[in-house]
Coordinates of C-alpha atoms in Angstrom, one line a residue:
X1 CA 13.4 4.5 -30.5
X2 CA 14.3 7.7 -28.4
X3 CA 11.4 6.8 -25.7
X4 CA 13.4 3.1 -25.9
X5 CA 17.0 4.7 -25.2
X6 CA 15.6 7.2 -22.7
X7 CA 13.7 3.9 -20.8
X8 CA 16.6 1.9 -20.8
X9 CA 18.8 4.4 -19.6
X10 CA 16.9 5.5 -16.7
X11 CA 16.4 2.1 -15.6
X12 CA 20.4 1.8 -16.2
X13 CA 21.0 5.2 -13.9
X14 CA 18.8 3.5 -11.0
X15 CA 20.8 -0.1 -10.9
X16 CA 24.1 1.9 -11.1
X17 CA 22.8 4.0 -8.1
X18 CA 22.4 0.8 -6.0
X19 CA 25.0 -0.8 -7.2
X20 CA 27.0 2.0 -6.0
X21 CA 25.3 2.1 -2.8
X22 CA 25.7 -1.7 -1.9
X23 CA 22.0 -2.7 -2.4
X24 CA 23.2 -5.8 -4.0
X25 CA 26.6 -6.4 -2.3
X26 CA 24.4 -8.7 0.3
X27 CA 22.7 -10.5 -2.3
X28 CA 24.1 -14.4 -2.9
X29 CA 24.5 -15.1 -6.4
X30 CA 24.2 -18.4 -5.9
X31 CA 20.7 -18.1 -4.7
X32 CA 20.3 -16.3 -7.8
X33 CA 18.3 -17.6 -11.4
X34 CA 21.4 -18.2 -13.8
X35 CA 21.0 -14.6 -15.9
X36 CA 20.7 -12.8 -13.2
X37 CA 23.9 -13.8 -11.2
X38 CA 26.4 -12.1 -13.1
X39 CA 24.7 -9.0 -13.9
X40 CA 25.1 -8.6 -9.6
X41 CA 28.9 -9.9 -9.3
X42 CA 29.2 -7.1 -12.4
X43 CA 26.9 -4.0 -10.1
X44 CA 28.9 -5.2 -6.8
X45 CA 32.4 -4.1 -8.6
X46 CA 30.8 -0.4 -8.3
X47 CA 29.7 -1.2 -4.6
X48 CA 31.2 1.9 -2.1
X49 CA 32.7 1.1 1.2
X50 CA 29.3 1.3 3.4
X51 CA 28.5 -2.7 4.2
X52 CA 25.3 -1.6 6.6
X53 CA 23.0 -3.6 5.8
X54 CA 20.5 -3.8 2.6
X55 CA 17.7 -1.7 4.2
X56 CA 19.7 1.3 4.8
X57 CA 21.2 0.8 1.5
X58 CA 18.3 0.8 -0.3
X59 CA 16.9 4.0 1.4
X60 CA 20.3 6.0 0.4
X61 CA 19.8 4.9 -3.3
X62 CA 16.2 5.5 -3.2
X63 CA 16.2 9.2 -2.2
X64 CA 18.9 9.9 -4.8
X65 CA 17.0 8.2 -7.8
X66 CA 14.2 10.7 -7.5
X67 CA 10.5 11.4 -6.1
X68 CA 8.6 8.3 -7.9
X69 CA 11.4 5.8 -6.2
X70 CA 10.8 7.4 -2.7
X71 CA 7.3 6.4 -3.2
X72 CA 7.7 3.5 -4.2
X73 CA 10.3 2.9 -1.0
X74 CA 7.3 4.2 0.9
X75 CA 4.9 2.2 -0.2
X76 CA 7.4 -1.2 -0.3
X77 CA 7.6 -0.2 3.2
X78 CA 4.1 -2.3 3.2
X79 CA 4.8 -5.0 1.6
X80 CA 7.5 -7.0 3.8
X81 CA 6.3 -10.1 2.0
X82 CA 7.8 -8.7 -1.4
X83 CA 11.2 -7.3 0.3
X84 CA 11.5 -8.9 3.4
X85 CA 10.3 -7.7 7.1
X86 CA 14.5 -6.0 8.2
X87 CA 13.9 -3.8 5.0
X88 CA 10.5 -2.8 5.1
X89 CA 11.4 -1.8 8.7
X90 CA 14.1 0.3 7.3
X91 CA 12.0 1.8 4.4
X92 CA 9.9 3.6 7.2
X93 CA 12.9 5.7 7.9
X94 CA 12.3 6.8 4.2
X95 CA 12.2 10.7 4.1
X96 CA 10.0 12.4 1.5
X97 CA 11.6 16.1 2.0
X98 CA 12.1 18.4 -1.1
X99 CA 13.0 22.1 -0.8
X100 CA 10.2 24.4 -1.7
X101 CA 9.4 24.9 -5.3
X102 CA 8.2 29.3 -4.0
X103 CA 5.6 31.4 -2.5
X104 CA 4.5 32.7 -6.4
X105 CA 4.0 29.5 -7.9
X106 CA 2.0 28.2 -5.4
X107 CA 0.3 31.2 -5.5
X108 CA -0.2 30.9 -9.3
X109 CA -1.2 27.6 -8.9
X110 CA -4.0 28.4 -6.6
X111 CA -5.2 31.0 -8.4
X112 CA -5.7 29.1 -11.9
X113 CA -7.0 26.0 -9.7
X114 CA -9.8 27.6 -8.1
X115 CA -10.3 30.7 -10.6
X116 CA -10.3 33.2 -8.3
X117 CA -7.4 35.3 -6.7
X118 CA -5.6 34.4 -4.1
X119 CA -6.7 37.9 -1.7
X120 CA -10.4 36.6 -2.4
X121 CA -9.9 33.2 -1.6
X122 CA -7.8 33.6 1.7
X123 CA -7.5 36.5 4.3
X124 CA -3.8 35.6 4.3
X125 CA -1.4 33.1 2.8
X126 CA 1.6 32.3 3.8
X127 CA 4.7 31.0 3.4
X128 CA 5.2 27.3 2.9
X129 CA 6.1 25.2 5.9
X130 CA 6.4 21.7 4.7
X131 CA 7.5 20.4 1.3
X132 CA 8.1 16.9 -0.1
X133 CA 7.9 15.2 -3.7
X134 CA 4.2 15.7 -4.3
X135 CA 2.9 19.2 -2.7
X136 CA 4.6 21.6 0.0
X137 CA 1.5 22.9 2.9
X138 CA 0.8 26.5 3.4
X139 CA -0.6 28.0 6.8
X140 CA -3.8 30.4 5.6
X141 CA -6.7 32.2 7.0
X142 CA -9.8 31.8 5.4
X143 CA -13.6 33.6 6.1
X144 CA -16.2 30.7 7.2
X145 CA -19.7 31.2 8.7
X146 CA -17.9 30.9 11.9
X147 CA -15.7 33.7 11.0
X148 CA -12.1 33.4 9.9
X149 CA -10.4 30.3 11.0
X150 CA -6.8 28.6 9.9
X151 CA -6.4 26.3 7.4
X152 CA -4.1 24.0 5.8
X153 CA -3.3 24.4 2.0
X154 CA -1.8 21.8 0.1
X155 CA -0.6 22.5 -3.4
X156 CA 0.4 20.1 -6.1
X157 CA 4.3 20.8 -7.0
X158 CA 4.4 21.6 -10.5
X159 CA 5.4 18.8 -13.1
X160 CA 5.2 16.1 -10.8
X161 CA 2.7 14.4 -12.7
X162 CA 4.7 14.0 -15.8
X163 CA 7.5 12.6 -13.3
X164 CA 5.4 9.7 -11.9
X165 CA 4.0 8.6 -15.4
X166 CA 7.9 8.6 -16.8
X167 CA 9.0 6.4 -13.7
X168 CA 5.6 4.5 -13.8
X169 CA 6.3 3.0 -17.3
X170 CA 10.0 2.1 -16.5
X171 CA 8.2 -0.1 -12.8
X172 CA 6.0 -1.7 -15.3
X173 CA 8.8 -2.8 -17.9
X174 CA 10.9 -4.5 -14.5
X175 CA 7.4 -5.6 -13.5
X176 CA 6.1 -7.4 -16.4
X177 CA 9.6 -8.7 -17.0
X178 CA 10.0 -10.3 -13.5
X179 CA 6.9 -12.0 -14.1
X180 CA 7.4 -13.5 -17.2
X181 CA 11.0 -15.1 -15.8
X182 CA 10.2 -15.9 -12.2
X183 CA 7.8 -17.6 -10.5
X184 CA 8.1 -16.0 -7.2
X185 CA 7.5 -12.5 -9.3
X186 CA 4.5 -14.4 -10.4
X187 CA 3.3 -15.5 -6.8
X188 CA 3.9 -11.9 -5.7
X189 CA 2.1 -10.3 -8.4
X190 CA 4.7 -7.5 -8.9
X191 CA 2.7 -6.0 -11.7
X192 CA -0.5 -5.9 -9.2
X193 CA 2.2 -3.8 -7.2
X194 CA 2.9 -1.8 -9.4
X195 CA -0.9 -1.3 -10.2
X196 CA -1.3 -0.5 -7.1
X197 CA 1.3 2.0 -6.5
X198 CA 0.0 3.8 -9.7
X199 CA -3.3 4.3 -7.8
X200 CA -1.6 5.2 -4.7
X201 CA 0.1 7.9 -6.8
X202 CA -3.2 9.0 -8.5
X203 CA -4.8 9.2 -5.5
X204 CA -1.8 11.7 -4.0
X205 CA -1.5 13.6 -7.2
X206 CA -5.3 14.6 -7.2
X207 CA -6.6 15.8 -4.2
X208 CA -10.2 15.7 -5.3
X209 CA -9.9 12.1 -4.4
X210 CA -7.2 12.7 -1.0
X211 CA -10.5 15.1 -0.1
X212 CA -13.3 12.4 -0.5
X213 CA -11.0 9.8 1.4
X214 CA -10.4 12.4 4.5
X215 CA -14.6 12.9 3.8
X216 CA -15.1 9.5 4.1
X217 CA -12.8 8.7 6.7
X218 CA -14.6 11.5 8.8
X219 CA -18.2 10.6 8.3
X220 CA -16.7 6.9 9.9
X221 CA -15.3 8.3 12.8
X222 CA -17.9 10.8 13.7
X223 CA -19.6 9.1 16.7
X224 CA -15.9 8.2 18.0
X225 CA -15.1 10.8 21.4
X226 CA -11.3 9.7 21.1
X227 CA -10.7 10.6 17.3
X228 CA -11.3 13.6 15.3
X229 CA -10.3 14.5 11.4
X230 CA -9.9 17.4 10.0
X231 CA -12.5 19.2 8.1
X232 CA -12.5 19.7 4.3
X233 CA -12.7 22.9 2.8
X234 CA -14.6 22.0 -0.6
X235 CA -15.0 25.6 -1.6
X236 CA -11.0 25.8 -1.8
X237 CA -10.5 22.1 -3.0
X238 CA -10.0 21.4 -6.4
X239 CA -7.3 18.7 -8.3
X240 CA -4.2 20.4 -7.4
X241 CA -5.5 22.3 -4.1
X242 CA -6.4 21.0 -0.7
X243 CA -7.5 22.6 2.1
X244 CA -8.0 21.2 5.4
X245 CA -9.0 22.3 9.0
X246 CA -5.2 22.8 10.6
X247 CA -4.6 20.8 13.4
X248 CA -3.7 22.3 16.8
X249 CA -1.9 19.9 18.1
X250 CA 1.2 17.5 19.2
X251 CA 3.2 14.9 16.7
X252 CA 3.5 11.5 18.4
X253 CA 6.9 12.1 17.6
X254 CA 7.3 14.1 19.9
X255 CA 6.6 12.0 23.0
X256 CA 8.5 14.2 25.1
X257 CA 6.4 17.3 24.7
X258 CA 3.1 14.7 24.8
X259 CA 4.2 14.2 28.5
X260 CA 5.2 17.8 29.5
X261 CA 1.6 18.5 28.4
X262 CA 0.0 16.2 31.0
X263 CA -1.8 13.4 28.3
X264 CA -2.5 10.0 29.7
X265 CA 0.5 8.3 27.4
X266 CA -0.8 4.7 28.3
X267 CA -4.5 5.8 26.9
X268 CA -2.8 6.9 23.6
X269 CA -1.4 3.8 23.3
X270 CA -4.5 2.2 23.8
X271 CA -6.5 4.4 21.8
X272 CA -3.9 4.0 18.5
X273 CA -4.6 0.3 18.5
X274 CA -8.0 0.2 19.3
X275 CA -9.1 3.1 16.9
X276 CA -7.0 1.2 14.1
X277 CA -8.6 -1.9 14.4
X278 CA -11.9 -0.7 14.7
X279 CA -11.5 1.4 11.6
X280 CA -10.3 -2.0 10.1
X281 CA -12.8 -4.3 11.0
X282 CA -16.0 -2.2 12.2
X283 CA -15.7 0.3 9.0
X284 CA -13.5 -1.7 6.2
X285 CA -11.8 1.9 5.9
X286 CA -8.7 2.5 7.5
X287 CA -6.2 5.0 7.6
X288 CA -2.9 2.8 6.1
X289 CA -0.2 5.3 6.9
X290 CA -0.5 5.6 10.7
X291 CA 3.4 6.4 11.2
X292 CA 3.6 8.9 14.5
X293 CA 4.5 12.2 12.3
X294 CA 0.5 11.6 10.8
X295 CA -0.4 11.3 14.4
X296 CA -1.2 13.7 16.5
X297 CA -3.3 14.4 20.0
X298 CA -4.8 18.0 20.7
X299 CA -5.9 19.7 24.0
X300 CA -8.8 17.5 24.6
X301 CA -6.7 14.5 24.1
X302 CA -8.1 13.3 20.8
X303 CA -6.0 11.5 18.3
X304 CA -5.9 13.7 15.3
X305 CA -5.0 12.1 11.9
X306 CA -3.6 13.4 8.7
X307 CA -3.1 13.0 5.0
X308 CA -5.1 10.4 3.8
X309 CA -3.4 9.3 0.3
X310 CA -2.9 5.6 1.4
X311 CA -5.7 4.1 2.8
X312 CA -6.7 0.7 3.2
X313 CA -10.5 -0.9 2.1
X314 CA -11.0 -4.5 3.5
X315 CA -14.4 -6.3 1.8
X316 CA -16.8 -8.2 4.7
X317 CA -15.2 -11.4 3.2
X318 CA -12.0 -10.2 4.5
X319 CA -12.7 -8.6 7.4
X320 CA -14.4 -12.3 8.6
X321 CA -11.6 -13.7 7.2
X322 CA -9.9 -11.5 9.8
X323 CA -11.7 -12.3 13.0
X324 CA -11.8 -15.9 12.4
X325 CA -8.1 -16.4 12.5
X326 CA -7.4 -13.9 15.5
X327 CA -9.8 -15.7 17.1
X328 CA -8.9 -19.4 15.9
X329 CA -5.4 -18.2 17.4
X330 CA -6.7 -17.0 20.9
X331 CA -8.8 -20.2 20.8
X332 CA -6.1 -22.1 19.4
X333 CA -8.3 -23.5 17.1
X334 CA -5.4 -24.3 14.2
X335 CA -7.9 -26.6 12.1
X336 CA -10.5 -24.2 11.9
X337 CA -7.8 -21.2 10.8
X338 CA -6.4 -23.6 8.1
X339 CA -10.4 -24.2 7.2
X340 CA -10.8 -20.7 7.1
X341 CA -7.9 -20.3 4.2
X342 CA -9.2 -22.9 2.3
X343 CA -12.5 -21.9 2.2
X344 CA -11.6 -18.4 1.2
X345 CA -9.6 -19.8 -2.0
X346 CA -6.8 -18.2 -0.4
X347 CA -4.7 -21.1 -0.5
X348 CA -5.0 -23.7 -3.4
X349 CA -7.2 -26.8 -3.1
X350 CA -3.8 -28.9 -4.0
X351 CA -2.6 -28.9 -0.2
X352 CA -3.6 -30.5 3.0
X353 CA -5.6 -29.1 4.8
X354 CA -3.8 -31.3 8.3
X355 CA -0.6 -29.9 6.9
X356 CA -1.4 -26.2 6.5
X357 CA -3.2 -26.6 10.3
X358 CA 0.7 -28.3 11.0
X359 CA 2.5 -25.5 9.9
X360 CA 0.2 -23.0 11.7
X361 CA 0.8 -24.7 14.9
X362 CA 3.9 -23.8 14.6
X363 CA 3.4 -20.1 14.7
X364 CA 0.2 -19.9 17.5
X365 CA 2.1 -22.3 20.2
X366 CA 5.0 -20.2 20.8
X367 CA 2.4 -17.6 21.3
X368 CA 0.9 -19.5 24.2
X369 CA 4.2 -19.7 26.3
X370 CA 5.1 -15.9 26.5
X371 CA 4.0 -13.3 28.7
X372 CA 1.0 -10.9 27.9
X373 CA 3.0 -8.1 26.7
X374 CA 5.3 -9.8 24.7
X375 CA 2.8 -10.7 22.3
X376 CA 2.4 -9.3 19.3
X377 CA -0.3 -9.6 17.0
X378 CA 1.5 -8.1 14.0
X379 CA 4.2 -10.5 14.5
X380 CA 1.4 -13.3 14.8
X381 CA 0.5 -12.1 11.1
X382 CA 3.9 -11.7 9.8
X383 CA 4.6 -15.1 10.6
X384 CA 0.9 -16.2 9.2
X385 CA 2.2 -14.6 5.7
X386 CA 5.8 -16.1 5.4
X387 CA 4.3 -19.8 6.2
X388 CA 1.1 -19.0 3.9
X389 CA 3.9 -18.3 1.3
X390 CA 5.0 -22.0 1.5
X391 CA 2.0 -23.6 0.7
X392 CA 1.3 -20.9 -2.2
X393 CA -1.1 -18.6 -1.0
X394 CA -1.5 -16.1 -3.9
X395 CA -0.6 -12.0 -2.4
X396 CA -3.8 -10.0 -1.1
X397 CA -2.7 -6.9 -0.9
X398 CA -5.5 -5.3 1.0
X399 CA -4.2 -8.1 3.7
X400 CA -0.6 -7.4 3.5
X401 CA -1.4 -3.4 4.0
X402 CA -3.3 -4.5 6.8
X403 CA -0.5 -6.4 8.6
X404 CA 1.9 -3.6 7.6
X405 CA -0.9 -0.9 8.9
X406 CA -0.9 -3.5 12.2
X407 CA 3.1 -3.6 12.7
X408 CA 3.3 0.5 12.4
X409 CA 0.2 0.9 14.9
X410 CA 1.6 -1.5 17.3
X411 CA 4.9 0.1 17.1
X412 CA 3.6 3.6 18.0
X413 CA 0.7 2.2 20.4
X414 CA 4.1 0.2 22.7
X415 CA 6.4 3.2 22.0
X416 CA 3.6 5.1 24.3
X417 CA 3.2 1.9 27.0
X418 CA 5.7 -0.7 26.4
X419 CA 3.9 -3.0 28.5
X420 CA 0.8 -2.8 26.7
X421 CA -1.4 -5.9 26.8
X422 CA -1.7 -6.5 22.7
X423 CA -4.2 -9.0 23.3
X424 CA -6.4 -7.6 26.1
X425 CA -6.5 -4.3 23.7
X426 CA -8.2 -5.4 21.1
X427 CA -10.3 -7.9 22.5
X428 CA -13.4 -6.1 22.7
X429 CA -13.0 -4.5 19.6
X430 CA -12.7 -7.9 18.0
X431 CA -14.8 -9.8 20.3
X432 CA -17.6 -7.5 20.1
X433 CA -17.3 -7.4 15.7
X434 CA -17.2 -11.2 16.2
X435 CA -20.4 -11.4 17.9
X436 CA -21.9 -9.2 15.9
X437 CA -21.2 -10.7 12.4
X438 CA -20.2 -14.0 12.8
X439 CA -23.1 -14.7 15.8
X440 CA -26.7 -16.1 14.9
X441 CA -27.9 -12.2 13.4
X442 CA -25.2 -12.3 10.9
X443 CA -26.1 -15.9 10.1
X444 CA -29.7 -14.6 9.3
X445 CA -28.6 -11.4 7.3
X446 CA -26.1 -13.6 4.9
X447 CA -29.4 -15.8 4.2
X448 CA -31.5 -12.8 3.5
X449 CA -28.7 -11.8 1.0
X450 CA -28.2 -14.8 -1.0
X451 CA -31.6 -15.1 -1.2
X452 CA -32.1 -11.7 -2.4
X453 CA -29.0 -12.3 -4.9
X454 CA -30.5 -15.8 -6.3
X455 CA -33.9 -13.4 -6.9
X456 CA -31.5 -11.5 -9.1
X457 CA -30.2 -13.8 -11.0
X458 CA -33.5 -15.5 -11.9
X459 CA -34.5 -12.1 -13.4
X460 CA -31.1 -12.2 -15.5
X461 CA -31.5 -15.9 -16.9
X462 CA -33.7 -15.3 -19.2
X463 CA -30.8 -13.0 -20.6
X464 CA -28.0 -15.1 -20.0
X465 CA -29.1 -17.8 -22.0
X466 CA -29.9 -15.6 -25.2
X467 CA -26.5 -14.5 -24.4
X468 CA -25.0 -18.0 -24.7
X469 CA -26.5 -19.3 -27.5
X470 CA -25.4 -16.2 -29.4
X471 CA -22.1 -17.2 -28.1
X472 CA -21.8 -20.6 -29.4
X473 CA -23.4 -19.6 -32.5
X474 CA -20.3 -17.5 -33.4
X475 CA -18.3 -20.2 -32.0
X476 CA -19.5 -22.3 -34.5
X477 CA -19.5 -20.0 -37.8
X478 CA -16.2 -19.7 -37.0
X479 CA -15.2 -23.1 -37.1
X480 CA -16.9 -23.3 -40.1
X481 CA -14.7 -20.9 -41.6
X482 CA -11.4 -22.1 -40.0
X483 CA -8.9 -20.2 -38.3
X484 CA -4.9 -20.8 -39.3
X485 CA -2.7 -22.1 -36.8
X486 CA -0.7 -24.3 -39.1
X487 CA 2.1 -26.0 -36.7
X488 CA 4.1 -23.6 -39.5
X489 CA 2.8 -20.3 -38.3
X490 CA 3.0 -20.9 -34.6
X491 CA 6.7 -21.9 -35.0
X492 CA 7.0 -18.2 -36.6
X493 CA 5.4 -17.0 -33.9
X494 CA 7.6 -18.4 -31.2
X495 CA 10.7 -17.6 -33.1
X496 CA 9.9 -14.2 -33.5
X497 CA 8.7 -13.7 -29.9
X498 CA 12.7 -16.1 -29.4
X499 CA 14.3 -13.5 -31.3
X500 CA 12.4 -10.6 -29.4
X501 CA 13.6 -11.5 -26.0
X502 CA 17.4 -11.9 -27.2
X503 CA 17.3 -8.8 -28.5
X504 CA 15.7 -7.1 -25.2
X505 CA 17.8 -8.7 -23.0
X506 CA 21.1 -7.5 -25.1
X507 CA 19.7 -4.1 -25.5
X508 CA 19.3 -3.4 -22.0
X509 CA 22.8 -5.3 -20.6
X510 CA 24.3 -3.1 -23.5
X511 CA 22.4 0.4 -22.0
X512 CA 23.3 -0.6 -18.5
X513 CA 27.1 -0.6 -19.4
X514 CA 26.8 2.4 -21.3
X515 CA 25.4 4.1 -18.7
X516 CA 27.7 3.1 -16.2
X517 CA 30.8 4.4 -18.0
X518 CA 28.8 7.9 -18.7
X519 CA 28.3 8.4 -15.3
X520 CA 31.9 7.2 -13.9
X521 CA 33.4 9.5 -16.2

């Protein structure tokens, strides 16, 4: 009962916080399911003067809640098909900056990490000069075969583990209550989200796995002159350690000093979108956070990328799925892109396929009758997802990162050349995957696979079928014994889960109020 008090109340402290903050001041009740309307007429009486839109309201009340909510801003911040493309814009602007947590405990940490002392492990370590909500970075020297070089350390802030988990539960409560009232919750799979965040988070809280995904990512990119990774240090790597290569070089932030330093702006530009979509569609493997302060381009001017805790994996079914709609839009092929949906199982059989083609129109024409550089490929899928939405195609999330990856690389490739030609930039990245795996060599490998998978299932049938007549023999002994579902005890079933829900529903409208007069007084 004290984990249900402290759950409720948490959740109670994080509505009060946005109500404060005029995340719901925007919000129509009208357009609202029944329960829900008065609970936000009720949160907007606690609204504060600042009317500036949603997005930036949500990013105030976000960094106040704590760490876990700042990562889930940041990671909502791909998802504009959950909160809507103006806020996820905004959510970029989220900053995950926390003051130091000390030069000992990081130290300490270290030590009892890699179980050896810090003087052994490094030549020097120094102070910290970057912190946020999961590690802070340390500048070191370390001894290597090619004598001492600089590194990167990254150490795990302490406790932060025990913060996500606490914060994880209460996004799975919301989650799996969203679902079970609405629909659209349902559509969205908002406990997939939250799934998915929880990976996100595992993946940034052990840096075993942040390692193996900058190894990865590396061994990809190896043969590519215009993009380099940083180096892992295994040696000094363990869960709550990192160390990396450091990076001599310029933030695309700082466009500016990129100039002053003589690089070819226009061929970063380029080389963002072109390096992204290959990743993509070449590798499946793609660096998902590609905001301009992970960005940077050294001496030889090489775009150099950094922390690798969100990447994105596309399958060869997506990836085709892909290239066949860019190119049924360049083509203007809008029967074969809606073919292509169907075919995927993407959207349900239930719909017209002339219809969905219809609505598809819609977004390639206007495409058509604008200038080169004002198309935008990211807004070409943004556009794709809100109509999918209306004929009830199910959330992919590996898609939606994609399209969010897109809209963040695009940004950073036009804030370089604002005339860039989206289309005449990627085309031979696409054009040359396209005739590679969807030209007559593909055609030939796909037969050579099903007919080495149809091989493998004719080894497994003899299995199978033992399998299934076991199967239906237990079916069957239980039948003969009978199972009770008197139309009595489901009606006690329903009541009680009736009863459940009331009481849930009370509790935390009861919490929330509490907590709301604790904190105003």
């Amino acid at each position: 009962m004290i984990l249900g008090v402290g759950h409720f109340y948490r959740l109670a402290r994080a509505g009060y916080i946005m109500a404060r903050e005029g995340v719901f001041a925007l919000l129509d009740p009208a357009l609202l399911p029944p329960a829900a309307a008065p609970l936000v007429r009720f949160a907007n009486l606690f609204a504060g003067g600042k009317r500036d839109g949603a997005g930036k309201a949500l990013v105030r009340a976000l960094a106040q809640i704590g760490p876990s909510y700042v990562k889930l801003g940041q990671f909502l911040a791909t998802r504009p098909d959950i909160v809507g493309g103006e806020i996820a814009d905004a959510l970029t602007a989220l900053q995950d900056r926390m003051e130091p947590f000390g030069y000992d405990k990081a130290v300490a940490i270290v030590e009892k990490a890699l179980g050896r002392s810090i003087d052994e492990l490094f030549v020097s370590f120094g102070e910290p000069v970057a912190a946020a909500s999961v590690a802070q970075v340390h500048v070191a020297e370390a001894q290597s075969r090619e004598g001492v070089r600089k590194v990167a350390v990254k150490v795990l802030r302490p406790g932060i583990e025990h913060q996500f988990a606490v914060d994880l539960r209460d996004m799975y409560r919301i989650a799996r209550l969203a679902e079970r009232y609405s629909s659209e919750a349902r559509r969205l799979r908002m406990i997939e989200v939250v799934d998915t965040l929880a990976r996100t988070v595992r993946l940034e809280t052990d840096f075993r796995l942040e390692a193996a995904a900058a190894s990865e990512f590396a061994d990809n990119v190896a043969g590519d002159p215009e993009i380099h990774v940083p180096r892992v240090d295994w040696s000094r790597t363990d869960r709550e350690v990192l160390t990396l290569e450091w990076i001599d070089g310029i933030p695309l932030s700082d466009i500016e000093r990129v100039a002053a330093e003589g690089h070819d702006l226009k061929a970063i530009g380029r080389n963002v979108l072109q390096s992204f979509l290959r990743h993509a569609m070449r590798d499946g493997f793609f660096h998902a956070d590609m905001h301009q302060g992970n960005l940077f381009v050294d001496k030889k001017g090489r775009l150099v990328a950094i922390d690798f805790g969100i990447m994105g994996r596309l399958g060869l079914k997506e990836r085709r799925f892909l290239a066949e709609i860019l190119y049924g839009f360049i083509v203007r092929d809008y029967k074969r892109v809606a073919e292509v949906h169907f075919e995927a199982g993407y959207v349900p059989a239930s719909h017209s396929t002339e219809e969905f083609a219809q609505a598809l129109r819609a977004i390639g024409e206007p495409m058509h009758t604008i200038s080169a550089a004002d198309i935008s490929m990211a807004r070409l899928l943004t556009l794709l997802f809100e109509v999918t939405a209306l004929f009830d195609m199910r959330t992919r999330t590996e898609l939606v990162l994609l399209q969010k990856t897109m809209v963040v690389a695009e940004g950073v490739a036009r804030t370089y050349d604002p005339t860039l030609d989206i289309w005449k930039t990627c085309d031979p990245v696409v054009r040359s995957w396209i005739e590679e795996n969807l030209g007559v060599k593909a055609k030939i490998e796909d037969a050579s696979r099903s007919v080495t998978e149809l091989a493998k299932l004719a080894t497994r049938l003899p299995q199978t079928l033992q399998e299934a007549e076991t199967a239906i023999q237990r079916v069957s002994e239980m039948s003969e014994r009978g199972v009770d579902l008197s139309p009595h005890s489901i009606e006690a079933l329903a009541e009680a889960r009736r009863r459940s829900d009331r009481w849930f529903l009370l509790a935390l409208v009861a919490l929330f109020l509490l907590a709301v007069w604790l904190l105003r007084g």
